[in-house]
Short mmCIF file of C-alpha atoms in Angstrom, two decimals:
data_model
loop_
_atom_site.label_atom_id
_atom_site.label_comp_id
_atom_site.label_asym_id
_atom_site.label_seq_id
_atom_site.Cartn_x
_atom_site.Cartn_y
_atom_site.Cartn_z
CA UNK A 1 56.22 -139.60 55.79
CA UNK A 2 59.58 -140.05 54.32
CA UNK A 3 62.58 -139.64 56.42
CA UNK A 4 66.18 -138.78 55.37
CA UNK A 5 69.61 -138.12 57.61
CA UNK A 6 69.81 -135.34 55.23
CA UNK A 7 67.46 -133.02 53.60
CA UNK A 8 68.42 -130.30 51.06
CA UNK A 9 66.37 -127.97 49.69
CA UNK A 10 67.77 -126.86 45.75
CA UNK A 11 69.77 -129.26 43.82
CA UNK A 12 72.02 -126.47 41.97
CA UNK A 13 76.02 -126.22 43.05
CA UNK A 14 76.26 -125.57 46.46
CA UNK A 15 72.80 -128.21 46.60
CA UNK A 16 74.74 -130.81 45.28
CA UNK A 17 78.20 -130.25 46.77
CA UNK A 18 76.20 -130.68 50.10
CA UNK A 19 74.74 -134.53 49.17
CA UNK A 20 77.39 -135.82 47.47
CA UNK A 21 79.51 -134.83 50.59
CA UNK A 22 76.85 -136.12 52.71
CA UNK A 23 75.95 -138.73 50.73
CA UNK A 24 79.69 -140.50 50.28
CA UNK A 25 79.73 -139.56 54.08
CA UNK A 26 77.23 -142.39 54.54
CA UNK A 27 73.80 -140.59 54.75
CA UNK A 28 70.38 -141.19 53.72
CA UNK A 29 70.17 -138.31 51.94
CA UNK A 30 67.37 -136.14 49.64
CA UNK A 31 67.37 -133.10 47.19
CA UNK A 32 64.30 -131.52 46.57
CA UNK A 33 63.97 -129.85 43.53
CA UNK A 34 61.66 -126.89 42.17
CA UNK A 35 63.10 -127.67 38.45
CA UNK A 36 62.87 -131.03 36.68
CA UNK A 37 66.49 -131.41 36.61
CA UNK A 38 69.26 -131.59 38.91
CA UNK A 39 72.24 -128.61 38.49
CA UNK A 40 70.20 -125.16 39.19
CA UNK A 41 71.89 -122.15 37.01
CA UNK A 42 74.23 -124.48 35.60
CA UNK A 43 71.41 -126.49 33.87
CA UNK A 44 68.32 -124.63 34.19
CA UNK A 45 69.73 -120.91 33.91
CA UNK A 46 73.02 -121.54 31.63
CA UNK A 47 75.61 -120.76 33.66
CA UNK A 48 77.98 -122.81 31.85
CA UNK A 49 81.53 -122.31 34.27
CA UNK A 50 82.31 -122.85 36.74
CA UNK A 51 84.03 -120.12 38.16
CA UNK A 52 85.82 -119.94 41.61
CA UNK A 53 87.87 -123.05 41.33
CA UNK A 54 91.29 -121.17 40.32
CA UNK A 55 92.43 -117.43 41.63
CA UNK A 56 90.64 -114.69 39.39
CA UNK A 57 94.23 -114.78 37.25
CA UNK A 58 94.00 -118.89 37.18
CA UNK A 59 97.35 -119.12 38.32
CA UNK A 60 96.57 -121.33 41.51
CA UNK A 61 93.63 -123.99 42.19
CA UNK A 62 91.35 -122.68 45.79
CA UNK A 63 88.70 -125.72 45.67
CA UNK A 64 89.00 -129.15 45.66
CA UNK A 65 87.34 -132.27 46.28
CA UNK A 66 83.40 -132.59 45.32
CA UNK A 67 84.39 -130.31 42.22
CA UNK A 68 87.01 -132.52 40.81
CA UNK A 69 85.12 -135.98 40.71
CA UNK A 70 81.57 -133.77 38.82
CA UNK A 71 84.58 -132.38 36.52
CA UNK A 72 86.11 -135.59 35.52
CA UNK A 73 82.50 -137.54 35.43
CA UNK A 74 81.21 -134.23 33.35
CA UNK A 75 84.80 -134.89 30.60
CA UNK A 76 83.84 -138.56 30.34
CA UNK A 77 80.38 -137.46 29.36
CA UNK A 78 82.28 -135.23 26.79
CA UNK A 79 81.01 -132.25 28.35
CA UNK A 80 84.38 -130.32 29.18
CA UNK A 81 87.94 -130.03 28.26
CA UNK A 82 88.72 -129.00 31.45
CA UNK A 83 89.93 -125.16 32.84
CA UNK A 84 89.98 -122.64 30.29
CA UNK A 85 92.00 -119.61 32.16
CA UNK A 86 90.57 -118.97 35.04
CA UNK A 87 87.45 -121.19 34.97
CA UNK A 88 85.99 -124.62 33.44
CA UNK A 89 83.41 -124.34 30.55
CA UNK A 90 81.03 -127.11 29.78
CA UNK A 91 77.89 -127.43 27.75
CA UNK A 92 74.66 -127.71 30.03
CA UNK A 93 73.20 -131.14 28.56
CA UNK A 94 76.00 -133.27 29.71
CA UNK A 95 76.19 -131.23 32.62
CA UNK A 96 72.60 -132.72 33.49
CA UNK A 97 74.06 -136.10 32.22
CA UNK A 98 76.97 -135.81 34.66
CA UNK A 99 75.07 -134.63 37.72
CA UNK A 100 71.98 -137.60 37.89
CA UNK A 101 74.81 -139.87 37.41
CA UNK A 102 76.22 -138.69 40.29
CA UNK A 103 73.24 -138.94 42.43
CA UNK A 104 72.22 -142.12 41.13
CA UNK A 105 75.54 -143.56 41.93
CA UNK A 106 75.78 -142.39 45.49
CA UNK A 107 72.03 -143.34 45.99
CA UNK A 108 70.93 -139.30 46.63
CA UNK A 109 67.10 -139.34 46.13
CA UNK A 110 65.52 -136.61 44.22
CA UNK A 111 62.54 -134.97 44.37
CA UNK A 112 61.83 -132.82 40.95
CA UNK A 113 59.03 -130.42 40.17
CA UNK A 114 58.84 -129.63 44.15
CA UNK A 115 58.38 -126.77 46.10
CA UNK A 116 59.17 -126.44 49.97
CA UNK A 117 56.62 -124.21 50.90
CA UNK A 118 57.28 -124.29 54.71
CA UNK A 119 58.43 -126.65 57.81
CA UNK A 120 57.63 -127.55 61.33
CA UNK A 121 59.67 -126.51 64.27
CA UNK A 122 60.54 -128.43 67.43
CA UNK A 123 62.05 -126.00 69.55
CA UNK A 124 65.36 -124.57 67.90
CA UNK A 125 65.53 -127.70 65.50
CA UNK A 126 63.56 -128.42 61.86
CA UNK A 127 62.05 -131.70 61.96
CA UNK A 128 60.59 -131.30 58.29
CA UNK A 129 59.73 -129.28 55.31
CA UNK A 130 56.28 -129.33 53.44
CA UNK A 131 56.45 -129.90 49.94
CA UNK A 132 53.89 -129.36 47.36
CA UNK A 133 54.08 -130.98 44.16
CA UNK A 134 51.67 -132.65 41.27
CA UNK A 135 50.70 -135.01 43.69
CA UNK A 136 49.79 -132.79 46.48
CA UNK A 137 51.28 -131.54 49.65
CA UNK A 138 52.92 -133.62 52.21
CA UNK A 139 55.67 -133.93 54.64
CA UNK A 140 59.78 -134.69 54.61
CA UNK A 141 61.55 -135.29 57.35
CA UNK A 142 65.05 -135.26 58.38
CA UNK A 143 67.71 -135.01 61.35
CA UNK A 144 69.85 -131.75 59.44
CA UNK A 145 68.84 -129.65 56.57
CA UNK A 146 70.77 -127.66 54.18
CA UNK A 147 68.74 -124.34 52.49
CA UNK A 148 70.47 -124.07 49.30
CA UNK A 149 67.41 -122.83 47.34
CA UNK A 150 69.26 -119.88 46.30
CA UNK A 151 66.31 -117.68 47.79
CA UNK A 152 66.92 -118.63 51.38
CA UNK A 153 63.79 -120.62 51.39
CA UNK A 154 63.80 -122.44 54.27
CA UNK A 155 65.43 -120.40 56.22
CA UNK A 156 62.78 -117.49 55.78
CA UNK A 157 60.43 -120.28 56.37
CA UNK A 158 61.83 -120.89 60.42
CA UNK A 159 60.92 -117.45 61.03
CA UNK A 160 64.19 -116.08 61.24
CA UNK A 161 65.56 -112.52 60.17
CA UNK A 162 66.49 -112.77 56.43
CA UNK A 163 68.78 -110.48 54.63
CA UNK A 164 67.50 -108.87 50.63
CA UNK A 165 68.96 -106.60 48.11
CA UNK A 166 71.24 -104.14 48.79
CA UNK A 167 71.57 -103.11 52.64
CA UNK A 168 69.97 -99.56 52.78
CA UNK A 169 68.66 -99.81 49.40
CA UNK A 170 66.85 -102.59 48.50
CA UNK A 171 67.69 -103.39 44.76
CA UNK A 172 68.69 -106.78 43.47
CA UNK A 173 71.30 -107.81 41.37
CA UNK A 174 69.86 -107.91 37.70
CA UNK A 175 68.77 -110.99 36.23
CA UNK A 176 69.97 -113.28 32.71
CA UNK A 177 68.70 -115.51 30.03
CA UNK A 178 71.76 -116.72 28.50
CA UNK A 179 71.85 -117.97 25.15
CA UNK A 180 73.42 -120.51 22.92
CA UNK A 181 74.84 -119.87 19.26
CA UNK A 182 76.33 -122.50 17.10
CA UNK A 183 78.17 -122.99 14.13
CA UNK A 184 80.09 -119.32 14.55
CA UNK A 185 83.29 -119.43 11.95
CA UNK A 186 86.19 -118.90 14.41
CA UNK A 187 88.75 -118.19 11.66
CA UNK A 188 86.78 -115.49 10.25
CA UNK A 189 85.67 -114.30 13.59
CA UNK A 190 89.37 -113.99 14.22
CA UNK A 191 90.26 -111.83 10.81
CA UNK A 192 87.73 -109.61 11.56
CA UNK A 193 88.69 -109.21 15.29
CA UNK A 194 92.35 -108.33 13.79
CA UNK A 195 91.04 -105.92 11.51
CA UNK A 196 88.73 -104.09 13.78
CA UNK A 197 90.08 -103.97 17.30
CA UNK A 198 88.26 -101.17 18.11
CA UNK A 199 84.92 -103.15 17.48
CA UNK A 200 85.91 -106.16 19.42
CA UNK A 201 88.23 -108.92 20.79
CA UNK A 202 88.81 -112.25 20.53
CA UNK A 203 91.64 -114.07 22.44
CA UNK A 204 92.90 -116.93 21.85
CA UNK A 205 93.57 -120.27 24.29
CA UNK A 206 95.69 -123.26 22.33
CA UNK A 207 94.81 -122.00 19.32
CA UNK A 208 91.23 -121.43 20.08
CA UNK A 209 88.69 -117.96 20.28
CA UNK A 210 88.21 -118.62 24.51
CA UNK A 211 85.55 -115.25 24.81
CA UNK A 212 84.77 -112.20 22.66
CA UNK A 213 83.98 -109.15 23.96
CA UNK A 214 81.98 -106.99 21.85
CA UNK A 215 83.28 -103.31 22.68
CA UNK A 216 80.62 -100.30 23.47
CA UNK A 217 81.42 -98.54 20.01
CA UNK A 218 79.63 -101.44 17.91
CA UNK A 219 76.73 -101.94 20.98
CA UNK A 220 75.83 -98.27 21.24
CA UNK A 221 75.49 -97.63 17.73
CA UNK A 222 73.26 -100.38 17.12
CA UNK A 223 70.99 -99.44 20.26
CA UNK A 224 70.68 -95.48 18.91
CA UNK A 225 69.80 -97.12 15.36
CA UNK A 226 67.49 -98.57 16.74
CA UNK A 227 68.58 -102.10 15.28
CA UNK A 228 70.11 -104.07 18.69
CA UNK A 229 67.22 -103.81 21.97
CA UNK A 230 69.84 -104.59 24.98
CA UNK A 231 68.50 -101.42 27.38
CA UNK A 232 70.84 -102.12 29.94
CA UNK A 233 73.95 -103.02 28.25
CA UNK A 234 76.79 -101.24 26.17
CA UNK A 235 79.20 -103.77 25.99
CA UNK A 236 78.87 -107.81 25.78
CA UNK A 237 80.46 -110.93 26.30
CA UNK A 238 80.15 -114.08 25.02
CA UNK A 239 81.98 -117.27 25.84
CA UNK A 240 83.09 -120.70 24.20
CA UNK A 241 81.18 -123.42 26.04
CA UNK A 242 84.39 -125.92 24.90
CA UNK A 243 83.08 -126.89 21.62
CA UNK A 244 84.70 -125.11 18.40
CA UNK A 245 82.17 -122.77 17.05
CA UNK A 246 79.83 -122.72 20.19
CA UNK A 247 79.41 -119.92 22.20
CA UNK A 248 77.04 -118.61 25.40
CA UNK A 249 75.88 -114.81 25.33
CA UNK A 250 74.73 -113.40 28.92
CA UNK A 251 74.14 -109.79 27.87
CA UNK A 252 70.65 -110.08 28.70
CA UNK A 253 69.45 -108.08 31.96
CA UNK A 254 66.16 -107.06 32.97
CA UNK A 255 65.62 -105.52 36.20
CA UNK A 256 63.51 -107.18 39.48
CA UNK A 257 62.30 -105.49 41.94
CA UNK A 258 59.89 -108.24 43.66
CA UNK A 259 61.50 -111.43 42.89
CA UNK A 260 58.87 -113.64 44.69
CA UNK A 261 55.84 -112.09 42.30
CA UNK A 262 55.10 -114.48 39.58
CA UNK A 263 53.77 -111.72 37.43
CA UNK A 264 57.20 -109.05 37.74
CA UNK A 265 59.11 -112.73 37.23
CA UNK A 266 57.08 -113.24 33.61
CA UNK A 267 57.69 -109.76 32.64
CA UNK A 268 61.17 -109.50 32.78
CA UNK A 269 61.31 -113.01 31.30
CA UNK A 270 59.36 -112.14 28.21
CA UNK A 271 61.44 -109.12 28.28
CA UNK A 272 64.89 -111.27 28.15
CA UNK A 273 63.53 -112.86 25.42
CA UNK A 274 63.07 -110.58 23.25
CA UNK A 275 66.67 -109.55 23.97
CA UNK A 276 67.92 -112.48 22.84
CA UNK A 277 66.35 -112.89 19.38
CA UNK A 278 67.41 -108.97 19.07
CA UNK A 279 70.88 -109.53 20.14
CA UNK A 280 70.99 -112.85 18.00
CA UNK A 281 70.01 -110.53 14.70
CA UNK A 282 72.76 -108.19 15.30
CA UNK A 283 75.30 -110.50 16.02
CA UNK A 284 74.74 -112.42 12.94
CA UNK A 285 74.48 -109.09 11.05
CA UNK A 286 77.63 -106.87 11.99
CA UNK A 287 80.26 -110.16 12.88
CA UNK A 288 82.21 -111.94 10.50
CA UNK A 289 81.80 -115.10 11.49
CA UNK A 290 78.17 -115.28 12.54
CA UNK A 291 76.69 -114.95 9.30
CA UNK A 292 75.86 -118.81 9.00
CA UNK A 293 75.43 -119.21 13.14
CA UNK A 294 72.19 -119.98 14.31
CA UNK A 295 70.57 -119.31 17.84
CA UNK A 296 70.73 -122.95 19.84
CA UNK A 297 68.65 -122.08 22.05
CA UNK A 298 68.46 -120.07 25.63
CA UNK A 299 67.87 -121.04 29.16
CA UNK A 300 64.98 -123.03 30.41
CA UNK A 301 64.94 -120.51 33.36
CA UNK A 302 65.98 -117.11 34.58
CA UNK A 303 69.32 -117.21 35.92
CA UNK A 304 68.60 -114.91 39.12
CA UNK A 305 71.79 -113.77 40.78
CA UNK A 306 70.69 -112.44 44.03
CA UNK A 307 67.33 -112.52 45.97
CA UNK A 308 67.29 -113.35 50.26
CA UNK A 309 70.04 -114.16 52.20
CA UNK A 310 69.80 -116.12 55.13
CA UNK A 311 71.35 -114.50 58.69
CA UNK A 312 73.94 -117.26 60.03
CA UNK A 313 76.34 -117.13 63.42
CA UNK A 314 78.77 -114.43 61.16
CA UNK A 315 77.80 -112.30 58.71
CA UNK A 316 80.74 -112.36 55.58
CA UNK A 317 81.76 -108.82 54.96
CA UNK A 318 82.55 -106.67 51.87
CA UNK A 319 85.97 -105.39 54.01
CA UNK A 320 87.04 -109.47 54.82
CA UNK A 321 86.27 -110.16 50.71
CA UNK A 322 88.04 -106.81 49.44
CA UNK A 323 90.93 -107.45 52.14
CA UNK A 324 91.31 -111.39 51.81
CA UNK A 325 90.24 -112.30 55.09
CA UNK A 326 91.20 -115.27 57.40
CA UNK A 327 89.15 -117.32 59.75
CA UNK A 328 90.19 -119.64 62.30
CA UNK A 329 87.04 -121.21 61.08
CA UNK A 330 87.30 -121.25 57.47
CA UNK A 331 85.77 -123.94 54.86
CA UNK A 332 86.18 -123.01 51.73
CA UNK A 333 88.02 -120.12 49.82
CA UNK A 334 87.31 -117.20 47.20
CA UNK A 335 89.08 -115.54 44.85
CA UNK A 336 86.12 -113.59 42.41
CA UNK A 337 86.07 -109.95 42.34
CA UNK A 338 82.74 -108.29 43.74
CA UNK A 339 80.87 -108.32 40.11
CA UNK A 340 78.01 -106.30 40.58
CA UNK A 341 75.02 -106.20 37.92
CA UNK A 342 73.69 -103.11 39.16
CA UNK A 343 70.11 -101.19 37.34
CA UNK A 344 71.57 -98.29 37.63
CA UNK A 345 75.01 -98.48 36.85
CA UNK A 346 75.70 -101.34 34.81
CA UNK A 347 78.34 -104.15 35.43
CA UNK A 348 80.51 -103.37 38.26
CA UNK A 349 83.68 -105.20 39.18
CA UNK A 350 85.87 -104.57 42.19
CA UNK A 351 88.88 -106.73 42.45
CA UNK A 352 90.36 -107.99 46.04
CA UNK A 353 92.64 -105.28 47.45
CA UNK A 354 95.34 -107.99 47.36
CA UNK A 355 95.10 -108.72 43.41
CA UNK A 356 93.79 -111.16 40.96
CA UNK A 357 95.92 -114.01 43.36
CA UNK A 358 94.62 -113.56 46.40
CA UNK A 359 91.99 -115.05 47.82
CA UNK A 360 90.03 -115.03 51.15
CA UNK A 361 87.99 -117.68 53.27
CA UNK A 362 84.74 -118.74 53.87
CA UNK A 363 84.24 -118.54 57.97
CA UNK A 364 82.08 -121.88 59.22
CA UNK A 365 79.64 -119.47 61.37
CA UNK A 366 78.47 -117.97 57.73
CA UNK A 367 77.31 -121.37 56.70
CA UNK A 368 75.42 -121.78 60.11
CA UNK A 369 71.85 -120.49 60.46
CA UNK A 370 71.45 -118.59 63.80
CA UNK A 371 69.01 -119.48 65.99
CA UNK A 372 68.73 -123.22 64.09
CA UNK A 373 70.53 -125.94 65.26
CA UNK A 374 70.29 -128.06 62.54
CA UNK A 375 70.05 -125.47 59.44
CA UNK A 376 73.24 -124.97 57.02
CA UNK A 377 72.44 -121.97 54.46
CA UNK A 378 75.06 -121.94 51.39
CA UNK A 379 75.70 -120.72 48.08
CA UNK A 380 73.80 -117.97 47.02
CA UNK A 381 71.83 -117.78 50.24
CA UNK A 382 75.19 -117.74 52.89
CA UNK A 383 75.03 -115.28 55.95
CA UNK A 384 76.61 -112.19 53.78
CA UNK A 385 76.41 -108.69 52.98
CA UNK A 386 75.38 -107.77 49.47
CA UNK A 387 78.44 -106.90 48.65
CA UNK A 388 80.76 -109.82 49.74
CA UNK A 389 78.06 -112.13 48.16
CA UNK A 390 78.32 -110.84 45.16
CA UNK A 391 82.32 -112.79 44.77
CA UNK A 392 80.95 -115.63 47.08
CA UNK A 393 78.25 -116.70 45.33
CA UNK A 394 80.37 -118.25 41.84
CA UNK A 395 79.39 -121.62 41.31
CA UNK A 396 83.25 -123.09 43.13
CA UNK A 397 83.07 -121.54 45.89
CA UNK A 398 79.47 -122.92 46.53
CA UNK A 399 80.60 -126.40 45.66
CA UNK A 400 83.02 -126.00 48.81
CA UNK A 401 80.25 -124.37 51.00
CA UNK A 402 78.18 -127.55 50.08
CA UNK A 403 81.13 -130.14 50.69
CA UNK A 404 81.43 -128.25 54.41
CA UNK A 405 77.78 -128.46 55.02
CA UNK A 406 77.56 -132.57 54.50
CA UNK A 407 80.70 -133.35 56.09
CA UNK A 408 79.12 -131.05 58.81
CA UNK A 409 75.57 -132.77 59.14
CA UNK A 410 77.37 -136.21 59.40
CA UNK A 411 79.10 -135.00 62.73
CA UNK A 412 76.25 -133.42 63.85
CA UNK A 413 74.25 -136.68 63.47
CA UNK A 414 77.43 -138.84 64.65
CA UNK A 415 77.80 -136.32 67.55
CA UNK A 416 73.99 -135.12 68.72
CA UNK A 417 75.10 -131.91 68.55
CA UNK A 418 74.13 -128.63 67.26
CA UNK A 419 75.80 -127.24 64.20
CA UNK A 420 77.19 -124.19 65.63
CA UNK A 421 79.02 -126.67 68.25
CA UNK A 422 80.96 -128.56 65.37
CA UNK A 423 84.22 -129.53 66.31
CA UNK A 424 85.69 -126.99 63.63
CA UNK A 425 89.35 -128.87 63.43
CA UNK A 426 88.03 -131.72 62.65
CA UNK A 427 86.04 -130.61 60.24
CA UNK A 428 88.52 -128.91 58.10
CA UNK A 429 90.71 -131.88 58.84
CA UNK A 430 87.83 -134.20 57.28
CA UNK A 431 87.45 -132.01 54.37
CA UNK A 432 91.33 -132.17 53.60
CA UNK A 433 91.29 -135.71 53.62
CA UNK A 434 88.52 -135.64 51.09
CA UNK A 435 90.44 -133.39 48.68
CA UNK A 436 89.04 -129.63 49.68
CA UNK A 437 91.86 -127.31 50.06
CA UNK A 438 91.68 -125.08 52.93
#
């Protein structure tokens, strides 16, 4: 059986942020992997920002530390110029490039094309996970784990209480395939956005078209001409990925209704799809600009924004995001609106109470599994209400929730102690040191 200090399930942000903290930290750590590639929806789904780093305006930096070093190795691999407004575009292959590196370098090892598919119990403590993968099923074992599957995994898998959809409700949070389009003529794109403001925008950074938003005149024409297939959409984005003439769509969205059904999951796939060669056509076909562009390509995977959350020692509220609330306990802070992709209504966004400035924490406790002693839950899986993780789950913030959660298992280990007995000062004292802002 292999044996680890540390054992994450999911490689994506918060994944990562977790072993390189724990890794550089001086543990024997392991990621194990569902996709054959480390980076989750930054690689595999095409997330390509990160988003959470600066205040929803940009106008102050909230996370430091694990973030900055993958930022600086992903410019060397020419991947990113860096923070573009209020978050940091890259292109997903050097991303990938960027992120082995990493693990390579601070000897993390990986497990790809593996599933944790449950784990064995002693008492209130995890003493492995079984994975299943091409060459079978078999056993990992570890002194502290970290569920940062996105789905809540292993967390569901202890047999504890596990939060999904929308409290009362039960919808999810539609899903994306974001696509790719290259060799877009900015200068034209920018005439035409000057001549017809109504039909869209196109701001400019240095010099540079940073987004375009396509305005719901243009979209719902096409769709009642029958000549643009986006069925839940009347307005789109799309966003440079920092190279001139390269830009990411995420207009897609198909509703989900039973994320863990492989069928419903193929569906609404297929379904993406054929949104993207639709929305490709019409792009290229009423934009000045796009006429010579041609489609890149689109993400290996569905990027799935919001499935099972696990239940930790505090549950993160809508009222402490909307109100920028303070913990004595805090790890890691937040500044993204609530952005809702709701079936029924569309794109939501609710900005903090406070402004685009503000910000509020991350409380310890909602990185702690209850009833677990040594289970952190983070990123897109944290303790929290539908609503507050609908801000908390941006790529930035999860890199902090990750950095919390190694720093965290080493002091557990160090300490033989449970994690919701962390010495909490000295956490946050640790992760100062290490760059985090708190």
């Amino acid at each position: 059986m292999d044996s680890y200090d540390l054992v994450i399930v999911g490689g994506g942000p918060a994944g990562l942020g977790a072993a390189l903290a724990g890794a550089k930290n001086g543990l024997k750590t392991a990621i194990i992997e569902r996709n054959p590639m480390l980076g989750g929806n930054w690689t595999h789904s095409y997330v390509v920002s990160i988003l959470g780093v600066y205040t929803y305006d940009g106008s102050e930096k909230i996370v430091g530390g694990i973030v900055d070093e993958i930022v600086e190795t992903l410019k060397g691999f020419g991947g990113t110029k860096g923070k573009v407004g209020n978050f940091i575009p890259f292109r997903p292959d050097e991303m990938k490039l960027a992120v082995s590196h990493l693990a390579d370098k601070y000897g993390i090892s990986t497990y790809f094309n593996s599933l944790v598919i449950g784990c064995k119990l002693s008492g209130n403590r995890i003493t492995s996970v079984t994975v299943v993968g091409k060459d079978g099923t078999h056993e990992v074992s570890g002194k502290e784990f970290v569920d940062s599957s996105g789905d809540a995994d292993l967390s569901y898998y202890t047999a504890s209480n596990a939060m999904e959809g929308k409290e009362g409700e039960g919808w999810h949070q539609e899903a994306t395939i974001p696509f790719r389009i290259a060799n877009v003529n900015e200068a034209e794109l920018i005439n035409f956005s000057k001549e017809h403001p109504e039909l869209i925008s196109a701001p400019l950074i240095e010099g540079k078209v940073s987004k375009i938003h396509i305005n719901p005149p243009l979209v719902e024409k096409a769709k009642k001409e029958n000549k643009l297939y986006l069925p839940n959409e009347n307005t789109e984005f799309l966003f440079n990925t920092s190279r001139e003439g390269e830009f990411i769509c995420n207009a897609t969205h198909a509703k989900i209704k039973d994320y863990k059904s492989g069928q419903e999951v193929a569906k609404a796939i297929n379904d993406l799809r054929h949104q993207v060669a639709s929305d490709f056509e019409f792009l290229k076909k009423n934009i000045a600009g796009f006429e010579n562009s041609y489609l890149m390509d689109s993400s290996p995977g569905i990027g799935m924004r919001e499935t099972r959350r696990g239940i930790g020692e505090y549950v993160l509220k809508r009222d402490d995001v909307l109100n920028g609330g303070r913990f004595e306990d805090h790890i890691a802070r937040c500044g993204h609106p609530l952005e809702i992709h709701d079936p029924n209504k569309g794109l939501v966004y609710i900005h903090l109470n406070k402004g685009d400035s503000s910000w509020y924490e991350i409380p310890y406790r909602s990185i702690v599994q209850k009833g677990i002693d040594n289970l952190f839950i983070i990123g897109r899986c944290l303790s929290a209400e539908f609503d507050a993780q609908a801000s908390a789950r941006v790529s930035g913030t999860a890199l902090a929730m990750g950095h919390a959660a190694g720093v965290a298992a080493k002091m557990c280990i160090r300490d033989n102690t449970p994690a919701k007995e962390v010495n909490v000062k000295e956490l946050q004292q640790t992760l100062k040191e290490q760059g985090a802002i708190l």
